[in-house]
C-alpha positions as a printed NumPy array, in Angstrom:
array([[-17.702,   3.603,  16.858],
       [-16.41 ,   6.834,  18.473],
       [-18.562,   9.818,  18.634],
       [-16.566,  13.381,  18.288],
       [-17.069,  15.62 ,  20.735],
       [-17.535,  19.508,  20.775],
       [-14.633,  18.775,  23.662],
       [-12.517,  16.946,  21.332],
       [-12.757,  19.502,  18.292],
       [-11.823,  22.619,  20.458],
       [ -8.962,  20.686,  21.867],
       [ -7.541,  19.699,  18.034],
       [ -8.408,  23.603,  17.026],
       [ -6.368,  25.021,  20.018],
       [ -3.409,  22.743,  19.104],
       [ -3.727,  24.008,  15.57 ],
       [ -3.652,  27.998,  16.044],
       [  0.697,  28.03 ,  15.945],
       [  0.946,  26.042,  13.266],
       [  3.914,  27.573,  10.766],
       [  2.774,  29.569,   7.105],
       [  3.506,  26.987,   4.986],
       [  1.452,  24.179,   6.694],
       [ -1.775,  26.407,   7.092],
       [ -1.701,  27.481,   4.063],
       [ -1.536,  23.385,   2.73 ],
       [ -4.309,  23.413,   4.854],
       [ -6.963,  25.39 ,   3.59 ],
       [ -6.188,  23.29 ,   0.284],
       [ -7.253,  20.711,   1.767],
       [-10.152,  21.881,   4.359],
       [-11.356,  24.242,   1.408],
       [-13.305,  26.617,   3.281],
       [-14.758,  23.772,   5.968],
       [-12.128,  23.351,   8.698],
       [-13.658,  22.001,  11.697],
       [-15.074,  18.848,   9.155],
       [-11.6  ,  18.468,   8.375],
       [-10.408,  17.827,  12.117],
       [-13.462,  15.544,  11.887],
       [-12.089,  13.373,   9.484],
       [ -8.893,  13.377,  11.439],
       [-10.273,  12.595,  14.64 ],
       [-12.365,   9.872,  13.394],
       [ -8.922,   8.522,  11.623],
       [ -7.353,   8.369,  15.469],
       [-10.608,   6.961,  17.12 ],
       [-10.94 ,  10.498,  18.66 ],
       [ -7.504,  10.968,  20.317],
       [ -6.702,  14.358,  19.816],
       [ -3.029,  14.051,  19.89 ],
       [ -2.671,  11.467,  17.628],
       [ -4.814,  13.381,  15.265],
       [ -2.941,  16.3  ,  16.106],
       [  0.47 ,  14.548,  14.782],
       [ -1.437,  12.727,  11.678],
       [ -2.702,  16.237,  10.533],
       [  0.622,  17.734,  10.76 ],
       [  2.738,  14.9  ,   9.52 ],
       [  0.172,  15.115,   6.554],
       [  0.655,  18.954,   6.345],
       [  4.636,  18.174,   6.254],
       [  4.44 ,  15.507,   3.44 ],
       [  2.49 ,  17.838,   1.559],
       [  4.872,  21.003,   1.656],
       [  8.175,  18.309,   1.152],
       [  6.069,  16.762,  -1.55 ],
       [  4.888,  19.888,  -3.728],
       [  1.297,  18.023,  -3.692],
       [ -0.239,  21.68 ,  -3.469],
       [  1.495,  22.196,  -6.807],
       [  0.703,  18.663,  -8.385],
       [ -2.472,  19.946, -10.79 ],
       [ -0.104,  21.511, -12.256],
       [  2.358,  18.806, -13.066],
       [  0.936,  16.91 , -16.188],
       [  2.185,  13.451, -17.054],
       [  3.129,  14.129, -20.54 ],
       [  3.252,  13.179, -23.437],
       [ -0.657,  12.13 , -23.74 ],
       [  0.223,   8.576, -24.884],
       [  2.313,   7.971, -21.701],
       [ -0.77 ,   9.078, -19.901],
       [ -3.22 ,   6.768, -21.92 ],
       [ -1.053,   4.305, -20.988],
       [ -1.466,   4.784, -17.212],
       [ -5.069,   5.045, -17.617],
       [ -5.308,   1.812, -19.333],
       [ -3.141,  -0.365, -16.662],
       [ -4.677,   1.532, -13.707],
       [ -7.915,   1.556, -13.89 ],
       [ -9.9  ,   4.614, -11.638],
       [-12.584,   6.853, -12.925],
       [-15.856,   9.028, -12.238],
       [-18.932,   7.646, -13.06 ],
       [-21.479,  10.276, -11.858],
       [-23.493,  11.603,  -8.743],
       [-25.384,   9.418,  -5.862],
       [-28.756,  10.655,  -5.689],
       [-27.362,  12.234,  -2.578],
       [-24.756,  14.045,  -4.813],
       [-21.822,  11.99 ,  -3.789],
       [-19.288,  11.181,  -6.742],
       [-19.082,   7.903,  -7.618],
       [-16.053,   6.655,  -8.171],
       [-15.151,   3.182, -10.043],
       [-11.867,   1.073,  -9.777],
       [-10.964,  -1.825, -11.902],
       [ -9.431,  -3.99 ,  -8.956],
       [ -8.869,  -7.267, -10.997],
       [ -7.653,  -6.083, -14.316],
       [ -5.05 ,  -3.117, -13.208],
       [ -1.754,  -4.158, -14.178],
       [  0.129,  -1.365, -13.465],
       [  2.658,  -2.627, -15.749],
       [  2.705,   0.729, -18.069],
       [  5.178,   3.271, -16.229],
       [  7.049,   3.952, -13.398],
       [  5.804,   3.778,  -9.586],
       [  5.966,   7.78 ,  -9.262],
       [  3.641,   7.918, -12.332],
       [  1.069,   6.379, -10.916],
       [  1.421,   7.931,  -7.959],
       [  1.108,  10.948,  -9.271],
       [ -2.072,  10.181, -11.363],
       [ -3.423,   8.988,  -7.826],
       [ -2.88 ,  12.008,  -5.949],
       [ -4.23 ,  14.15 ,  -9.095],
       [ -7.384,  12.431,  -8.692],
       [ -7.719,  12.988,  -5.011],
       [ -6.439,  16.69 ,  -5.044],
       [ -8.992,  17.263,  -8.281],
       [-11.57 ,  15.529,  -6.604],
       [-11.142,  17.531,  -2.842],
       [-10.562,  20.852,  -4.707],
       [-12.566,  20.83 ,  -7.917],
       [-15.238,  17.862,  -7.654],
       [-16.273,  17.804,  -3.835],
       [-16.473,  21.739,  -4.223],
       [-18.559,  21.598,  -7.196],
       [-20.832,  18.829,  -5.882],
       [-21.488,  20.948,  -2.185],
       [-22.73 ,  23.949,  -3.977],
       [-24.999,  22.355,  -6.6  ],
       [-26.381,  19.927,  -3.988],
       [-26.775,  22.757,  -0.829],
       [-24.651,  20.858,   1.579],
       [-21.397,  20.379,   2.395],
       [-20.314,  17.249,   0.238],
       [-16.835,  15.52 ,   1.455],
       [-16.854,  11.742,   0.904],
       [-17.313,   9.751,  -2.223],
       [-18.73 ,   5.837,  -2.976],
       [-16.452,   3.533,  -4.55 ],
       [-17.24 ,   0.866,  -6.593],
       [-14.764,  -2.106,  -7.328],
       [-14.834,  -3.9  , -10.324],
       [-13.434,  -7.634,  -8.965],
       [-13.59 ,  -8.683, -12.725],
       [-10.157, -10.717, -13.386],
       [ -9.076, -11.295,  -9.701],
       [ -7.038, -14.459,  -9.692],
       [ -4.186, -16.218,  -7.314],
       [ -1.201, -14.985,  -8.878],
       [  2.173, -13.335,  -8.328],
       [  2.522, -10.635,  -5.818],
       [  4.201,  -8.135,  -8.154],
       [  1.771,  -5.478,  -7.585],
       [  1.875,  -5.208,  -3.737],
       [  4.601,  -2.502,  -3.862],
       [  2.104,  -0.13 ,  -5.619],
       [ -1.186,  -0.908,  -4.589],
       [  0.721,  -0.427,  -0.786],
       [  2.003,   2.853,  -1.276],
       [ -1.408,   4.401,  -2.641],
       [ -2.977,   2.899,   0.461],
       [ -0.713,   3.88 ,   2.614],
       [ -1.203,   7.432,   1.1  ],
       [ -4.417,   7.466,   0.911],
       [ -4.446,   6.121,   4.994],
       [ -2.233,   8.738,   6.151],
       [ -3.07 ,  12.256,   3.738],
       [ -7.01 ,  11.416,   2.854],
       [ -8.682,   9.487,   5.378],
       [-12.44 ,   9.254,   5.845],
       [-13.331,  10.272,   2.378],
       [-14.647,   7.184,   1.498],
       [-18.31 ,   6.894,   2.507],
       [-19.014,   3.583,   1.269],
       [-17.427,   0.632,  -0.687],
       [-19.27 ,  -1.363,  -3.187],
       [-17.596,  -4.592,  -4.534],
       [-19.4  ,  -5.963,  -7.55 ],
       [-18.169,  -8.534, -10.247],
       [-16.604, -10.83 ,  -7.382],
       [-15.242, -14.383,  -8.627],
       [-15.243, -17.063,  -6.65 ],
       [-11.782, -16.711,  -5.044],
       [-12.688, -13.285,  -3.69 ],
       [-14.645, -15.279,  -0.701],
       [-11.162, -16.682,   0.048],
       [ -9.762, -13.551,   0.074],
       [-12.406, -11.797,   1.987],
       [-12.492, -14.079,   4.7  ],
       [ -8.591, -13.418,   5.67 ],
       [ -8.915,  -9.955,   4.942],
       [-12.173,  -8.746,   6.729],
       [-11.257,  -9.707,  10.266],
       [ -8.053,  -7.555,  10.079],
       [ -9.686,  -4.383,   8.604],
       [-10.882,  -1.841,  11.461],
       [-14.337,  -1.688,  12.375],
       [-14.935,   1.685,  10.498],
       [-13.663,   0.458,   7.481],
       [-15.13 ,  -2.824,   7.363],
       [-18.405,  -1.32 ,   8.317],
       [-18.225,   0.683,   5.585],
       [-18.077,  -2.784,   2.771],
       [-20.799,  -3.516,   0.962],
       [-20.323,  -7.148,  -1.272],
       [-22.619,  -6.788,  -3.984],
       [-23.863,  -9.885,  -5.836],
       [-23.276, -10.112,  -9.559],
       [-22.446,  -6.641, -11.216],
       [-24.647,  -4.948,  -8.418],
       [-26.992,  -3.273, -10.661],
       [-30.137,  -3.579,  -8.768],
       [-28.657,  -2.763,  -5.789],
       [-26.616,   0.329,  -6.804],
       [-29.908,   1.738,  -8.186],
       [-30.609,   2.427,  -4.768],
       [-28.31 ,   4.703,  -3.886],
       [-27.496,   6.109,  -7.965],
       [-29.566,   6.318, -11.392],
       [-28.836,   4.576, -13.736],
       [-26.869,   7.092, -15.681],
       [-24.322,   7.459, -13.179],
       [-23.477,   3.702, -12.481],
       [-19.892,   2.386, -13.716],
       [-20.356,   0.714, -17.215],
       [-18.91 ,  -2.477, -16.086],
       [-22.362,  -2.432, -13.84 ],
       [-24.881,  -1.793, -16.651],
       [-23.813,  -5.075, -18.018],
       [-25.389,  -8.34 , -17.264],
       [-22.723, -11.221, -15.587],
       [-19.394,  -9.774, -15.104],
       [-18.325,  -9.549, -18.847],
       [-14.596,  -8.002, -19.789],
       [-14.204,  -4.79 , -18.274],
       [-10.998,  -3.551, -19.259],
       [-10.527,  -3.599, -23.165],
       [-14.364,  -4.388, -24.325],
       [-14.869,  -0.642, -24.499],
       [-11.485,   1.09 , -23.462],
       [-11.742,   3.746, -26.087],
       [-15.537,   4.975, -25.536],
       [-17.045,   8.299, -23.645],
       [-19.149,   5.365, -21.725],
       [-15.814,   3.885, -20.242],
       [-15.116,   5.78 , -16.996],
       [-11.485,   4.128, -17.019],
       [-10.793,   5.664, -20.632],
       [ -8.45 ,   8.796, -21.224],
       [-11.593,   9.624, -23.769],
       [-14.369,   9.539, -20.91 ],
       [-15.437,  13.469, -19.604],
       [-13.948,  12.951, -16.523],
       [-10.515,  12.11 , -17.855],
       [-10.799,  14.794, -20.334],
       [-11.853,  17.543, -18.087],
       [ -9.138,  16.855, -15.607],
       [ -6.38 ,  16.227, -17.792],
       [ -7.143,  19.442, -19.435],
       [ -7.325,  21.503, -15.949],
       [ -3.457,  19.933, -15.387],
       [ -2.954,  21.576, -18.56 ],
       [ -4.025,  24.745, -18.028],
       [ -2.407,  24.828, -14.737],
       [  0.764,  23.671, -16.422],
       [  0.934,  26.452, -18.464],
       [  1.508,  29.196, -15.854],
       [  4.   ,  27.415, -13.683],
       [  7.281,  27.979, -13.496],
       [  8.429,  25.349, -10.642],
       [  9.449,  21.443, -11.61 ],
       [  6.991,  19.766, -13.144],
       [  9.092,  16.524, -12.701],
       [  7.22 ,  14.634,  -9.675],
       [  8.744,  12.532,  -7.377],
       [  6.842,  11.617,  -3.943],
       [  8.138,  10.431,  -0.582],
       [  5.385,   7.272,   0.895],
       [  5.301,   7.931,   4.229],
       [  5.739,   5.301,   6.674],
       [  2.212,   2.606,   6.925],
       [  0.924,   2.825,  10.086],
       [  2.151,   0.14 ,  12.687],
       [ -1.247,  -1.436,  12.405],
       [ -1.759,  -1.143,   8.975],
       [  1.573,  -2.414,   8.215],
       [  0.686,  -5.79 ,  10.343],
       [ -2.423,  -6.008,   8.687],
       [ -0.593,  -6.238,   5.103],
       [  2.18 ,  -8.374,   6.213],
       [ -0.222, -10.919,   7.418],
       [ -2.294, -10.409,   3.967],
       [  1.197, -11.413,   2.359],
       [  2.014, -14.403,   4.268],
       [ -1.449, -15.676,   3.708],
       [ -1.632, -15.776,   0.508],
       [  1.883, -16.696,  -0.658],
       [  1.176, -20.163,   1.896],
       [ -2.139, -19.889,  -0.401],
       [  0.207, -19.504,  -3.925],
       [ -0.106, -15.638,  -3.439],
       [ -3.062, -13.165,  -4.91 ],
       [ -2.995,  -9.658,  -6.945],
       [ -4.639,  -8.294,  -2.978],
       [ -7.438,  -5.438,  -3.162],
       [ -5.949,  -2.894,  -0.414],
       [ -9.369,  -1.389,   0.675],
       [ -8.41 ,  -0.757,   4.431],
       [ -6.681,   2.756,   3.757],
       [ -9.96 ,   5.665,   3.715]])
């Protein structure tokens, strides 16, 4: 694991202080008042090479001026039932706090379809959660907890994860690669609970081609990882597909409930799809959102071509794509 050097920081600042208008002011959206953490992040995405994290910051600034993403809490996905319908075939929501006032984050890995709408919605509801959580959550979190607060957990609901056809790749590749290139290091740990038996399968081929930081970072849980997420979380705050005993349904048994973090109807989907709102209503650019993926990484892009050719020789598997932040 690379340590980051006062050396290596001072080197990334210099190379920063020309940068044009437009890309520093993307980027105090997305240091938010902590720079030198941010060219932490970026340096620990590039294994501490200063140049390469020179050209990911910059190539991130760049897809975020051509891409409007500054603007994008202001571009609701209307009307509300096209929404609902995103939030019901991808399945990503905010549980609560870690005692150490992380957010918790939980994704429904098996059972999203994302068979509702079109690529660039669901997209876009990505990024909106990212951008919402760097600008309104992670803010929010550092000053009620008295320290700076930039990573989240994630916990992934394996519930439904079966061999199958590959027709999700496209998608869940492009938010990874997003997520890769634009957000990494945000994630500070991974918790995967509700695993069926041909997860091991899948783990086995996938683990040894994740990087060390990532994999470092994976926690398997056994069964719904109750006991074991009450470390680190009360109880309050854990995932509802964790407060129940085996691994149960977790998609429709409680869709429309405040308890289901995956619902339109839970706070966090309320309170965020009301800020878009309210943002909405002052703009006067496009709201119509259409976003460019950058390129995967050379490695990255291996690493999911090999995932592909494994498992169509296996029959081929709806893939988790975990190895992005």
């Amino acid at each position: 694991m690379v340590i980051i050097t006062q050396d290596m920081i001072k080197q990334f600042q210099k190379l920063m202080q020309d940068i044009d208008e437009p890309l520093r002011i993307s980027f105090k959206n997305i240091h938010q008042g902590y720079p030198t953490e941010t060219l932490v992040r970026f340096l620990k995405a590039r294994d501490g090479n200063v140049c390469n994290a020179h050209k990911m910051l910059i190539d991130c600034l760049k897809w975020r001026v051509q891409n409007e993403i500054d603007n994008i809490l202001a571009k609701t996905i209307v009307p509300t039932d096209l929404y609902r319908a995103v939030r019901d075939s991808q399945l990503v929501g905010m549980s609560g706090y870690s005692k150490e006032g992380l957010p918790v984050f939980a994704i429904g890995a098996g059972l999203s379809n994302f068979d509702k709408a079109s690529l660039d919605y669901y997209l876009q509801s990505h990024i909106q959660m990212n951008e919402y959580r760097d600008r309104i959550i992670l803010p929010a979190a550092t000053k009620k907890f008295g320290r700076h607060i930039s990573t989240c957990l994630k916990v992934l609901d394996m519930t439904g994860l079966k061999l199958s056809a590959l027709n999700q790749l496209k998608v869940l590749t492009a938010i990874s690669t997003i997520d890769d290139l634009n957000y990494p290091e945000k994630t500070e740990t991974y918790y995967i609970v509700n695993a069926p038996c041909i997860f091991s399968a899948c783990w086995k081929v996938v683990k040894p081609l994740l990087q060390e930081r990532t994999r470092k970072k994976v926690q398997v849980l056994s069964g719904c990882g109750r006991e074991e997420l009450l470390k680190v979380m009360d109880y309050a705050s854990l995932p509802h597909f964790c407060k129940r005993d085996g691994t149960g349904v977790s998609r429709h048994s409680s869709n429309r409930t405040a308890d289901n973090c995956f619902s339109l109807d839970h706070p966090f989907h309320q309170q965020l799809y009301n800020y878009t709102k309210q943002q909405a209503a002052g703009a006067s650019f496009k709201r119509e959102f259409h976003v460019d993926v950058p390129e995967p990484d050379p490695v990255d892009a291996r690493i999911a071509n090999t995932i592909r050719t494994t498992f169509q020789s296996m029959g081929s598997v709806r893939d988790l794509m975990i190895y992005g932040d």
